[in-house]
mmCIF file of C-alpha atoms in Angstrom:
data_model
loop_
_atom_site.group_PDB
_atom_site.id
_atom_site.type_symbol
_atom_site.label_atom_id
_atom_site.label_comp_id
_atom_site.label_asym_id
_atom_site.label_seq_id
_atom_site.Cartn_x
_atom_site.Cartn_y
_atom_site.Cartn_z
ATOM 1 C CA MET A 1 64.098 85.854 199.759
ATOM 2 C CA LYS A 2 66.565 88.461 198.505
ATOM 3 C CA VAL A 3 68.598 86.969 195.660
ATOM 4 C CA GLY A 4 70.978 88.480 193.129
ATOM 5 C CA PHE A 5 74.340 88.853 191.453
ATOM 6 C CA VAL A 6 76.614 91.541 192.899
ATOM 7 C CA SER A 7 79.733 92.333 190.875
ATOM 8 C CA ILE A 8 82.766 94.133 192.304
ATOM 9 C CA PHE A 9 84.513 96.457 189.836
ATOM 10 C CA GLY A 10 87.523 98.717 190.144
ATOM 11 C CA LYS A 11 91.109 99.447 189.219
ATOM 12 C CA PRO A 12 93.903 96.980 190.009
ATOM 13 C CA ASN A 13 94.807 96.932 193.718
ATOM 14 C CA ALA A 14 91.583 98.599 194.862
ATOM 15 C CA GLY A 15 91.061 95.643 197.212
ATOM 16 C CA LYS A 16 88.389 93.690 195.313
ATOM 17 C CA SER A 17 89.708 90.246 196.240
ATOM 18 C CA THR A 18 90.224 91.248 199.864
ATOM 19 C CA LEU A 19 86.627 92.486 199.970
ATOM 20 C CA LEU A 20 85.248 89.254 198.472
ATOM 21 C CA ASN A 21 87.177 87.178 201.015
ATOM 22 C CA ALA A 22 86.028 89.388 203.887
ATOM 23 C CA LEU A 23 82.366 89.227 202.850
ATOM 24 C CA MET A 24 82.535 85.444 202.378
ATOM 25 C CA GLY A 25 84.535 84.707 205.524
ATOM 26 C CA GLU A 26 86.599 82.385 203.300
ATOM 27 C CA LYS A 27 89.677 82.849 201.144
ATOM 28 C CA LEU A 28 88.319 82.360 197.632
ATOM 29 C CA ALA A 29 90.369 84.956 195.790
ATOM 30 C CA ILE A 30 94.154 85.154 195.976
ATOM 31 C CA VAL A 31 95.712 88.422 197.071
ATOM 32 C CA SER A 32 99.117 90.068 196.761
ATOM 33 C CA PRO A 33 100.533 93.595 196.951
ATOM 34 C CA LYS A 34 101.154 93.468 193.194
ATOM 35 C CA VAL A 35 98.549 94.745 190.715
ATOM 36 C CA GLN A 36 96.599 92.492 188.329
ATOM 37 C CA THR A 37 96.745 89.458 190.631
ATOM 38 C CA THR A 38 93.179 88.456 189.709
ATOM 39 C CA ARG A 39 92.784 87.105 186.173
ATOM 40 C CA HIS A 40 89.417 85.350 186.337
ATOM 41 C CA ARG A 41 85.922 86.136 187.478
ATOM 42 C CA ILE A 42 85.553 84.407 190.852
ATOM 43 C CA LYS A 43 82.085 83.924 192.299
ATOM 44 C CA GLY A 44 81.416 83.638 196.011
ATOM 45 C CA ILE A 45 77.956 82.425 197.026
ATOM 46 C CA LEU A 46 76.782 83.829 200.352
ATOM 47 C CA THR A 47 73.610 82.094 201.556
ATOM 48 C CA ALA A 48 71.771 82.719 204.821
ATOM 49 C CA ASP A 49 68.186 82.826 206.099
ATOM 50 C CA GLY A 50 66.333 85.160 203.766
ATOM 51 C CA TYR A 51 69.005 85.812 201.145
ATOM 52 C CA GLN A 52 71.494 84.457 198.625
ATOM 53 C CA ILE A 53 74.074 86.865 197.232
ATOM 54 C CA ILE A 54 76.382 85.781 194.412
ATOM 55 C CA PHE A 55 79.389 88.082 194.630
ATOM 56 C CA SER A 56 81.804 88.306 191.691
ATOM 57 C CA ASP A 57 85.399 89.409 192.101
ATOM 58 C CA THR A 58 86.616 90.689 188.730
ATOM 59 C CA PRO A 59 90.037 91.536 187.281
ATOM 60 C CA GLY A 60 91.185 95.114 187.721
ATOM 61 C CA ILE A 61 90.073 97.309 184.820
ATOM 62 C CA ILE A 62 93.038 97.982 182.507
ATOM 63 C CA GLU A 63 93.807 98.818 178.887
ATOM 64 C CA PRO A 64 94.615 95.404 177.318
ATOM 65 C CA ARG A 65 98.159 94.849 176.038
ATOM 66 C CA TYR A 66 97.984 91.086 175.463
ATOM 67 C CA ARG A 67 95.292 88.582 174.584
ATOM 68 C CA LEU A 68 95.444 87.506 178.227
ATOM 69 C CA HIS A 69 94.402 91.043 179.198
ATOM 70 C CA GLU A 70 91.570 90.889 176.650
ATOM 71 C CA LYS A 71 90.342 87.673 178.295
ATOM 72 C CA MET A 72 90.510 89.382 181.690
ATOM 73 C CA MET A 73 88.447 92.329 180.436
ATOM 74 C CA HIS A 74 85.978 89.861 178.892
ATOM 75 C CA ALA A 75 85.449 88.510 182.425
ATOM 76 C CA VAL A 76 84.628 92.074 183.507
ATOM 77 C CA LYS A 77 82.142 92.401 180.625
ATOM 78 C CA ASN A 78 80.415 89.136 181.594
ATOM 79 C CA SER A 79 80.098 90.360 185.159
ATOM 80 C CA LEU A 80 78.488 93.552 183.883
ATOM 81 C CA GLU A 81 75.918 91.672 181.843
ATOM 82 C CA ASP A 82 74.380 89.568 184.610
ATOM 83 C CA ALA A 83 74.804 91.925 187.581
ATOM 84 C CA ASP A 84 71.796 93.032 189.627
ATOM 85 C CA LEU A 85 73.970 95.438 191.591
ATOM 86 C CA ALA A 86 77.464 96.868 191.094
ATOM 87 C CA LEU A 87 79.943 97.627 193.859
ATOM 88 C CA LEU A 88 82.363 100.228 192.471
ATOM 89 C CA LEU A 89 85.417 99.875 194.670
ATOM 90 C CA LEU A 90 88.300 102.298 194.887
ATOM 91 C CA ASP A 91 91.280 102.934 197.094
ATOM 92 C CA SER A 92 90.035 106.143 198.698
ATOM 93 C CA ARG A 93 93.587 107.566 198.586
ATOM 94 C CA ASP A 94 93.617 107.151 194.797
ATOM 95 C CA ASP A 95 92.633 109.797 192.238
ATOM 96 C CA TRP A 96 88.836 110.154 192.517
ATOM 97 C CA ALA A 97 88.368 111.723 189.083
ATOM 98 C CA GLU A 98 90.315 108.909 187.407
ATOM 99 C CA ASN A 99 88.111 106.318 189.110
ATOM 100 C CA ASP A 100 85.014 108.297 188.160
ATOM 101 C CA VAL A 101 86.008 108.096 184.467
ATOM 102 C CA ILE A 102 86.412 104.314 184.741
ATOM 103 C CA PHE A 103 83.104 103.856 186.564
ATOM 104 C CA GLU A 104 81.316 106.089 184.059
ATOM 105 C CA SER A 105 82.769 104.061 181.169
ATOM 106 C CA LEU A 106 81.104 100.881 182.482
ATOM 107 C CA GLN A 107 77.748 102.336 181.349
ATOM 108 C CA LEU A 108 75.917 100.549 184.133
ATOM 109 C CA ARG A 109 72.281 99.646 183.721
ATOM 110 C CA VAL A 110 71.889 98.514 187.340
ATOM 111 C CA PRO A 111 72.105 100.316 190.697
ATOM 112 C CA ALA A 112 75.656 101.059 191.832
ATOM 113 C CA VAL A 113 77.206 101.615 195.241
ATOM 114 C CA VAL A 114 80.555 103.381 195.338
ATOM 115 C CA VAL A 115 82.643 101.748 198.049
ATOM 116 C CA LEU A 116 85.493 103.858 199.408
ATOM 117 C CA ASN A 117 88.045 101.301 200.555
ATOM 118 C CA LYS A 118 91.179 101.643 202.722
ATOM 119 C CA THR A 119 89.645 104.464 204.762
ATOM 120 C CA ASP A 120 91.235 103.299 208.044
ATOM 121 C CA GLY A 121 93.340 106.155 209.371
ATOM 122 C CA MET A 122 91.814 108.615 206.914
ATOM 123 C CA ALA A 123 90.532 111.932 208.241
ATOM 124 C CA ALA A 124 86.742 112.229 208.521
ATOM 125 C CA GLU A 125 86.827 115.408 206.409
ATOM 126 C CA ARG A 126 88.570 113.560 203.564
ATOM 127 C CA ILE A 127 86.017 110.727 203.680
ATOM 128 C CA ALA A 128 83.192 113.284 203.664
ATOM 129 C CA ALA A 129 84.739 115.033 200.635
ATOM 130 C CA ALA A 130 85.015 111.730 198.714
ATOM 131 C CA THR A 131 81.441 110.845 199.659
ATOM 132 C CA ALA A 132 80.232 114.205 198.349
ATOM 133 C CA PHE A 133 82.274 113.860 195.142
ATOM 134 C CA PHE A 134 80.804 110.483 194.196
ATOM 135 C CA GLY A 135 77.392 111.129 195.724
ATOM 136 C CA GLY A 136 76.706 113.703 193.030
ATOM 137 C CA LYS A 137 77.293 111.291 190.132
ATOM 138 C CA ALA A 138 74.301 110.090 188.109
ATOM 139 C CA TYR A 139 75.335 106.412 188.159
ATOM 140 C CA VAL A 140 75.672 106.270 191.980
ATOM 141 C CA ARG A 141 72.883 105.101 194.272
ATOM 142 C CA GLU A 142 74.872 105.267 197.526
ATOM 143 C CA VAL A 143 78.418 105.839 198.805
ATOM 144 C CA LEU A 144 79.924 103.855 201.688
ATOM 145 C CA ALA A 145 83.320 104.017 203.405
ATOM 146 C CA ILE A 146 84.911 100.723 204.498
ATOM 147 C CA SER A 147 88.159 98.923 205.153
ATOM 148 C CA ALA A 148 88.043 95.472 203.575
ATOM 149 C CA LEU A 149 91.321 94.496 205.262
ATOM 150 C CA LYS A 150 90.173 95.590 208.740
ATOM 151 C CA LYS A 151 86.588 94.425 208.010
ATOM 152 C CA THR A 152 85.242 97.835 208.984
ATOM 153 C CA ASN A 153 81.623 98.722 208.033
ATOM 154 C CA LEU A 154 81.070 95.430 206.200
ATOM 155 C CA GLU A 155 77.753 94.864 207.994
ATOM 156 C CA GLN A 156 76.542 98.245 206.755
ATOM 157 C CA LEU A 157 77.673 97.321 203.236
ATOM 158 C CA LEU A 158 75.874 93.979 203.429
ATOM 159 C CA SER A 159 72.635 95.574 204.625
ATOM 160 C CA THR A 160 72.840 98.123 201.780
ATOM 161 C CA VAL A 161 73.343 95.320 199.255
ATOM 162 C CA LEU A 162 70.334 93.415 200.602
ATOM 163 C CA ARG A 163 68.141 96.513 200.466
ATOM 164 C CA LEU A 164 68.985 97.063 196.784
ATOM 165 C CA LEU A 165 68.684 93.450 195.600
ATOM 166 C CA PRO A 166 65.481 91.997 194.110
ATOM 167 C CA GLU A 167 63.521 89.087 195.568
ATOM 168 C CA GLY A 168 63.656 85.674 193.916
ATOM 169 C CA GLN A 169 64.512 82.001 194.172
ATOM 170 C CA PRO A 170 68.055 80.840 195.011
ATOM 171 C CA PHE A 171 70.329 79.848 192.129
ATOM 172 C CA PHE A 172 72.583 77.503 194.130
ATOM 173 C CA GLU A 173 72.309 74.859 196.834
ATOM 174 C CA GLY A 174 72.613 76.183 200.361
ATOM 175 C CA ASP A 175 76.103 74.828 201.119
ATOM 176 C CA ASP A 176 77.750 75.895 197.847
ATOM 177 C CA LEU A 177 80.422 78.579 198.325
ATOM 178 C CA THR A 178 81.416 78.910 194.674
ATOM 179 C CA ASP A 179 80.701 77.472 191.233
ATOM 180 C CA LEU A 180 84.374 76.796 190.470
ATOM 181 C CA PRO A 181 86.099 73.405 190.980
ATOM 182 C CA THR A 182 88.631 72.796 193.748
ATOM 183 C CA ARG A 183 91.483 72.317 191.287
ATOM 184 C CA PHE A 184 90.952 75.894 190.045
ATOM 185 C CA PHE A 185 91.612 77.212 193.557
ATOM 186 C CA VAL A 186 94.616 74.919 193.939
ATOM 187 C CA GLY A 187 96.149 76.485 190.813
ATOM 188 C CA GLU A 188 95.348 79.954 192.135
ATOM 189 C CA LEU A 189 96.999 79.283 195.506
ATOM 190 C CA ILE A 190 100.180 78.178 193.729
ATOM 191 C CA ARG A 191 100.019 81.280 191.517
ATOM 192 C CA GLU A 192 99.589 83.482 194.590
ATOM 193 C CA LYS A 193 102.887 82.188 195.979
ATOM 194 C CA ILE A 194 104.579 83.059 192.678
ATOM 195 C CA PHE A 195 103.356 86.634 193.158
ATOM 196 C CA LEU A 196 104.676 86.694 196.705
ATOM 197 C CA LEU A 197 108.048 84.966 196.213
ATOM 198 C CA TYR A 198 109.321 86.311 192.900
ATOM 199 C CA GLY A 199 110.179 89.726 191.455
ATOM 200 C CA ASP A 200 108.032 91.947 189.297
ATOM 201 C CA GLU A 201 108.477 90.235 185.928
ATOM 202 C CA ILE A 202 107.867 86.563 186.764
ATOM 203 C CA PRO A 203 104.324 86.693 188.224
ATOM 204 C CA TYR A 204 102.893 88.431 185.163
ATOM 205 C CA GLN A 205 104.522 86.048 182.701
ATOM 206 C CA ALA A 206 103.665 82.864 184.613
ATOM 207 C CA THR A 207 100.521 80.804 185.014
ATOM 208 C CA VAL A 208 99.681 77.469 186.638
ATOM 209 C CA LEU A 209 97.969 74.426 185.144
ATOM 210 C CA VAL A 210 96.876 71.632 187.520
ATOM 211 C CA GLN A 211 97.482 68.404 185.605
ATOM 212 C CA GLU A 212 96.496 65.902 188.311
ATOM 213 C CA TYR A 213 94.220 66.105 191.331
ATOM 214 C CA THR A 214 93.687 62.690 192.919
ATOM 215 C CA GLU A 215 91.867 62.437 196.255
ATOM 216 C CA LYS A 216 92.561 59.544 198.599
ATOM 217 C CA SER A 217 91.357 59.061 202.157
ATOM 218 C CA THR A 218 94.568 60.255 203.827
ATOM 219 C CA LEU A 219 96.305 62.160 201.025
ATOM 220 C CA THR A 220 95.524 64.280 197.976
ATOM 221 C CA LYS A 221 98.064 64.021 195.155
ATOM 222 C CA ILE A 222 98.468 67.162 193.055
ATOM 223 C CA ARG A 223 100.710 67.655 190.039
ATOM 224 C CA ALA A 224 100.918 71.117 188.501
ATOM 225 C CA ASP A 225 102.839 72.819 185.719
ATOM 226 C CA ILE A 226 104.146 76.350 186.111
ATOM 227 C CA ILE A 227 104.159 77.945 182.667
ATOM 228 C CA VAL A 228 106.671 80.685 181.844
ATOM 229 C CA GLN A 229 107.687 82.427 178.627
ATOM 230 C CA ARG A 230 111.486 82.100 178.596
ATOM 231 C CA GLU A 231 114.202 79.654 179.648
ATOM 232 C CA SER A 232 115.751 82.328 181.876
ATOM 233 C CA GLN A 233 112.443 82.555 183.778
ATOM 234 C CA LYS A 234 112.460 78.802 184.290
ATOM 235 C CA GLY A 235 115.838 79.153 185.978
ATOM 236 C CA ILE A 236 114.507 81.881 188.257
ATOM 237 C CA ILE A 237 111.475 79.787 189.257
ATOM 238 C CA LEU A 238 113.721 76.810 190.049
ATOM 239 C CA GLY A 239 116.377 78.835 191.878
ATOM 240 C CA GLU A 240 119.903 77.672 192.613
ATOM 241 C CA GLY A 241 119.846 73.929 193.250
ATOM 242 C CA GLY A 242 116.028 74.001 193.137
ATOM 243 C CA LYS A 243 115.851 76.131 196.306
ATOM 244 C CA MET A 244 113.136 78.510 195.130
ATOM 245 C CA ILE A 245 110.738 75.915 193.733
ATOM 246 C CA ARG A 246 111.032 73.926 196.976
ATOM 247 C CA GLU A 247 110.070 77.036 198.935
ATOM 248 C CA LEU A 248 107.230 77.698 196.501
ATOM 249 C CA GLY A 249 105.957 74.138 196.862
ATOM 250 C CA SER A 250 106.224 74.174 200.654
ATOM 251 C CA THR A 251 104.325 77.452 201.137
ATOM 252 C CA ALA A 252 101.674 76.546 198.546
ATOM 253 C CA ARG A 253 101.151 73.078 200.051
ATOM 254 C CA LYS A 254 100.368 74.536 203.491
ATOM 255 C CA ASP A 255 97.659 76.794 202.068
ATOM 256 C CA ILE A 256 96.228 74.019 199.886
ATOM 257 C CA GLU A 257 96.034 71.662 202.878
ATOM 258 C CA ALA A 258 94.186 74.324 204.868
ATOM 259 C CA PHE A 259 91.835 74.953 201.933
ATOM 260 C CA ILE A 260 90.880 71.314 201.210
ATOM 261 C CA GLY A 261 91.242 69.961 204.753
ATOM 262 C CA ASN A 262 93.525 67.091 203.798
ATOM 263 C CA LYS A 263 97.223 66.251 203.585
ATOM 264 C CA VAL A 264 98.738 67.050 200.192
ATOM 265 C CA PHE A 265 101.552 65.601 198.100
ATOM 266 C CA LEU A 266 102.435 68.390 195.678
ATOM 267 C CA GLU A 267 104.660 68.047 192.616
ATOM 268 C CA LEU A 268 105.591 71.147 190.613
ATOM 269 C CA PHE A 269 107.132 71.245 187.141
ATOM 270 C CA VAL A 270 108.247 74.274 185.110
ATOM 271 C CA LYS A 271 107.541 74.468 181.379
ATOM 272 C CA VAL A 272 108.506 77.137 178.845
ATOM 273 C CA ARG A 273 105.827 78.260 176.403
ATOM 274 C CA PRO A 274 106.999 81.360 174.457
ATOM 275 C CA LYS A 275 104.361 84.100 174.071
ATOM 276 C CA TRP A 276 101.656 82.063 175.843
ATOM 277 C CA ARG A 277 99.919 85.310 176.903
ATOM 278 C CA ASP A 278 99.272 86.146 173.250
ATOM 279 C CA THR A 279 98.518 82.649 171.918
ATOM 280 C CA GLU A 280 94.851 81.635 171.786
ATOM 281 C CA THR A 281 95.566 77.889 171.950
ATOM 282 C CA PHE A 282 97.651 78.208 175.100
ATOM 283 C CA LEU A 283 95.189 80.604 176.738
ATOM 284 C CA LYS A 284 92.310 78.157 176.249
ATOM 285 C CA GLU A 285 94.422 75.249 177.533
ATOM 286 C CA TYR A 286 95.281 77.226 180.655
ATOM 287 C CA GLY A 287 91.657 78.104 181.403
ATOM 288 C CA TYR A 288 91.459 81.639 180.019
ATOM 289 C CA ASN A 289 88.274 81.302 177.978
#
């Protein structure tokens, strides 16, 4: 059977997480309109008759400013090392030359497919020009135009991936969708709501640590800490009279219940940890290895 690791690389907001979710038919990676939503490497295992593809969503490629960013770029490096195939994703309305520099800097040793995303509504001539631009690059095997959000041309992308992957034995059991634990995704779903509900500063200076995940037959009890850097941010997370954290908990709980298929009792607490993004001890505690 066709088996291999396929890593998705690109700038922040290229649509990597949306593409992973669309290919998997499941929401494994959180999404938001804000850049740098993804902080970890998230694997999605797609198994069917004749193939097993292990897709990796990776953080958007940036110049690190904090140790947290360095950890994020380390996740990109790990995805480079074990990839059998690279999907180089870009927003097709973005600067092509700038993306080319980033893709070239990856120094890929495996076949690469440039995936022009967000092409819905784009003129055919513009798509053809982008295809020609990237098609002439030495690191590119093929160029495809898609819309991850509209799920356009995903079957063509999947067939291209399968054609370029090697044959082998499966790495995971047939019903596995990911190699990450459920509590990881619970923390991510809470973090996604922080991105959606709060202004620009808070999402980037906050993280979530699931402290308790207890499954019972009719209810799953979850207790999670929201970590911020300053007391003023704690006040913003809580909101006046606790209004904002109640809204955060309510919206997160609905998504968590849908994800795990069980009723959820969710408790959220806010803790202040100054400079956690630059402190190795905190980063390890919060799962940024």
